[in-house]
Short mmCIF file of C-alpha atoms in Angstrom, two decimals:
data_model
loop_
_atom_site.label_atom_id
_atom_site.label_comp_id
_atom_site.label_asym_id
_atom_site.label_seq_id
_atom_site.Cartn_x
_atom_site.Cartn_y
_atom_site.Cartn_z
CA UNK A 20 135.83 150.53 52.13
CA UNK A 21 134.60 154.23 51.48
CA UNK A 22 138.53 155.38 51.83
CA UNK A 23 139.86 152.64 49.80
CA UNK A 24 137.50 153.58 47.12
CA UNK A 25 138.57 157.52 47.57
CA UNK A 26 141.87 156.80 47.03
CA UNK A 27 141.61 154.66 44.07
CA UNK A 28 139.32 157.60 42.89
CA UNK A 29 141.67 159.95 43.72
CA UNK A 30 144.65 158.35 41.84
CA UNK A 31 142.55 158.88 38.98
CA UNK A 32 142.28 162.46 39.56
CA UNK A 33 145.88 163.09 40.19
CA UNK A 34 146.17 161.68 36.75
CA UNK A 35 143.94 163.58 34.93
CA UNK A 36 145.22 167.02 36.62
CA UNK A 37 148.66 165.81 35.74
CA UNK A 38 147.69 165.24 32.19
CA UNK A 39 145.81 168.54 31.99
CA UNK A 40 148.87 170.26 33.14
CA UNK A 41 151.26 168.40 31.00
CA UNK A 42 149.10 169.37 27.94
CA UNK A 43 148.64 173.35 29.43
CA UNK A 44 152.65 173.51 29.37
CA UNK A 45 153.12 171.84 26.06
CA UNK A 46 150.76 174.39 24.48
CA UNK A 47 152.63 177.04 26.29
CA UNK A 48 155.97 176.00 24.90
CA UNK A 49 154.65 175.84 21.67
CA UNK A 50 153.12 179.18 21.83
CA UNK A 51 156.73 180.83 23.12
CA UNK A 52 158.41 178.83 20.30
CA UNK A 53 156.15 180.61 17.86
CA UNK A 54 156.68 184.08 19.62
CA UNK A 55 160.36 183.42 19.68
CA UNK A 56 160.71 182.39 16.18
CA UNK A 57 158.56 185.89 15.11
CA UNK A 58 161.03 187.55 17.45
CA UNK A 59 164.13 186.16 15.58
CA UNK A 60 162.60 186.79 11.85
CA UNK A 61 161.95 190.43 13.05
CA UNK A 62 165.49 190.71 14.56
CA UNK A 63 167.01 189.27 11.08
CA UNK A 64 165.03 191.66 9.04
CA UNK A 65 165.94 194.33 11.03
CA UNK A 66 169.82 193.58 11.21
CA UNK A 67 169.65 193.20 7.28
CA UNK A 68 168.13 196.62 6.85
CA UNK A 69 170.82 198.19 9.33
CA UNK A 70 173.54 196.58 7.09
CA UNK A 71 172.07 197.91 3.89
CA UNK A 72 171.84 201.30 5.34
CA UNK A 73 175.09 201.04 6.75
CA UNK A 74 176.65 199.97 3.50
CA UNK A 75 174.83 203.02 1.81
CA UNK A 76 176.44 205.35 4.18
CA UNK A 77 179.63 204.09 4.21
CA UNK A 78 179.69 204.67 0.10
CA UNK A 79 178.55 207.96 0.60
CA UNK A 80 181.36 209.20 3.09
CA UNK A 81 183.65 207.48 0.59
CA UNK A 82 182.26 209.16 -2.01
CA UNK A 83 182.68 212.46 -0.31
CA UNK A 84 186.15 212.05 0.99
CA UNK A 85 186.88 211.58 -2.56
CA UNK A 86 185.11 214.64 -3.60
CA UNK A 87 186.79 216.34 -0.67
CA UNK A 88 190.36 215.25 -1.76
CA UNK A 89 189.87 215.75 -5.57
CA UNK A 90 188.60 219.54 -4.34
CA UNK A 91 191.65 219.93 -2.30
CA UNK A 92 193.78 219.12 -5.38
CA UNK A 93 192.25 220.96 -7.43
CA UNK A 94 192.43 224.05 -5.06
CA UNK A 95 195.96 223.62 -4.46
CA UNK A 96 196.24 223.40 -8.56
CA UNK A 97 194.63 226.49 -8.99
CA UNK A 98 196.54 228.25 -6.32
CA UNK A 99 199.75 226.85 -8.01
CA UNK A 100 198.56 228.19 -11.47
CA UNK A 101 197.11 231.46 -10.56
CA UNK A 102 198.02 232.36 -7.10
CA UNK A 103 202.08 232.25 -7.80
CA UNK A 104 201.92 234.26 -10.95
CA UNK A 105 205.22 235.90 -11.46
CA UNK A 106 204.96 239.97 -11.12
CA UNK A 107 206.64 242.17 -13.15
CA UNK A 108 209.12 244.15 -11.27
CA UNK A 109 209.57 247.32 -14.04
CA UNK A 110 212.12 247.54 -16.76
CA UNK A 111 211.09 244.02 -17.98
CA UNK A 112 209.53 245.04 -21.22
CA UNK A 113 206.33 244.09 -19.91
CA UNK A 114 204.46 246.49 -20.44
CA UNK A 115 200.59 246.72 -21.99
CA UNK A 116 200.46 245.92 -25.52
CA UNK A 117 203.83 244.26 -25.44
CA UNK A 118 202.42 240.78 -25.75
CA UNK A 119 201.78 239.85 -22.34
CA UNK A 120 198.70 237.98 -22.08
CA UNK A 121 196.82 237.43 -19.01
CA UNK A 122 196.36 233.63 -17.61
CA UNK A 123 192.83 232.01 -18.49
CA UNK A 124 191.89 228.92 -16.89
CA UNK A 125 192.77 226.00 -18.22
CA UNK A 126 190.08 223.94 -20.29
CA UNK A 127 189.28 219.97 -19.46
CA UNK A 128 191.69 218.90 -22.15
CA UNK A 129 194.42 221.09 -20.96
CA UNK A 130 193.95 219.43 -17.50
CA UNK A 131 193.85 216.31 -18.50
CA UNK A 132 197.39 216.38 -20.53
CA UNK A 133 198.91 217.99 -17.43
CA UNK A 134 197.12 215.66 -14.53
CA UNK A 135 195.88 212.12 -15.63
CA UNK A 136 193.51 211.84 -12.95
CA UNK A 137 189.87 213.30 -13.21
CA UNK A 138 190.68 216.02 -10.44
CA UNK A 139 188.03 218.54 -10.77
CA UNK A 140 186.23 216.74 -13.62
CA UNK A 141 182.58 217.11 -13.89
CA UNK A 142 179.75 215.29 -15.59
CA UNK A 143 178.38 216.14 -18.63
CA UNK A 144 175.82 218.29 -16.78
CA UNK A 145 178.41 220.46 -15.25
CA UNK A 146 177.11 219.01 -11.90
CA UNK A 147 179.04 216.84 -9.57
CA UNK A 148 177.36 212.97 -9.93
CA UNK A 149 174.32 212.59 -8.09
CA UNK A 150 174.39 216.43 -6.75
CA UNK A 151 171.25 217.66 -8.54
CA UNK A 152 170.18 221.00 -8.90
CA UNK A 153 171.64 222.11 -5.34
CA UNK A 154 175.19 220.44 -6.73
CA UNK A 155 174.53 222.61 -9.90
CA UNK A 156 173.87 226.08 -7.94
CA UNK A 157 176.87 225.81 -5.82
CA UNK A 158 179.05 224.90 -8.77
CA UNK A 159 177.33 228.23 -10.56
CA UNK A 160 178.38 229.99 -7.51
CA UNK A 161 181.71 228.46 -6.72
CA UNK A 162 182.83 229.44 -10.56
CA UNK A 163 181.43 232.80 -10.61
CA UNK A 164 183.51 233.65 -7.44
CA UNK A 165 186.48 232.22 -8.95
CA UNK A 166 186.19 234.34 -11.87
CA UNK A 167 185.79 237.39 -10.10
CA UNK A 168 188.93 236.64 -8.34
CA UNK A 169 190.62 236.18 -11.26
CA UNK A 170 189.50 239.08 -12.62
CA UNK A 171 190.59 240.98 -9.77
CA UNK A 172 194.19 239.57 -10.17
CA UNK A 173 194.28 240.28 -13.60
CA UNK A 174 193.25 244.07 -13.15
CA UNK A 175 195.84 244.22 -10.33
CA UNK A 176 198.77 242.67 -12.72
CA UNK A 177 197.59 245.09 -15.60
CA UNK A 178 198.05 247.81 -12.78
CA UNK A 179 201.60 246.60 -11.80
CA UNK A 180 202.21 246.64 -15.75
CA UNK A 181 201.21 249.93 -16.24
CA UNK A 182 202.79 251.80 -13.09
#
């Protein structure tokens, strides 16, 4: 009888242990589901942030490429306008005081007439858009160098005309 009673009670204990483990596993599954949900949310947030940063960097790269292309075109235009000036070879009547005028840089209006695009155009403040003070200072330095080289070119042309 003792074995029979123990067997009946043992079946009850096994059922209780089974239920306890089942509840523990169910709680574990729910906890893991919550953790996975949080991880998915974090992943989605990070992914969205990376996409936004990538878009901003791509825009910046494209702007820099456009600016580089514009500067290359502007340099080529300057080279054509000032680098290839005809040199007087003497005997052509081009002496100082004969009406020969030294070239001057074009104004924005004349640049627009000769080339419809905005190559080399600056914003109203004279700086590259979004360039800040660094851009203004860089532009000022570049313009100063251009002025000096043009003055040197004028002097060399005057020297050749006077010789």
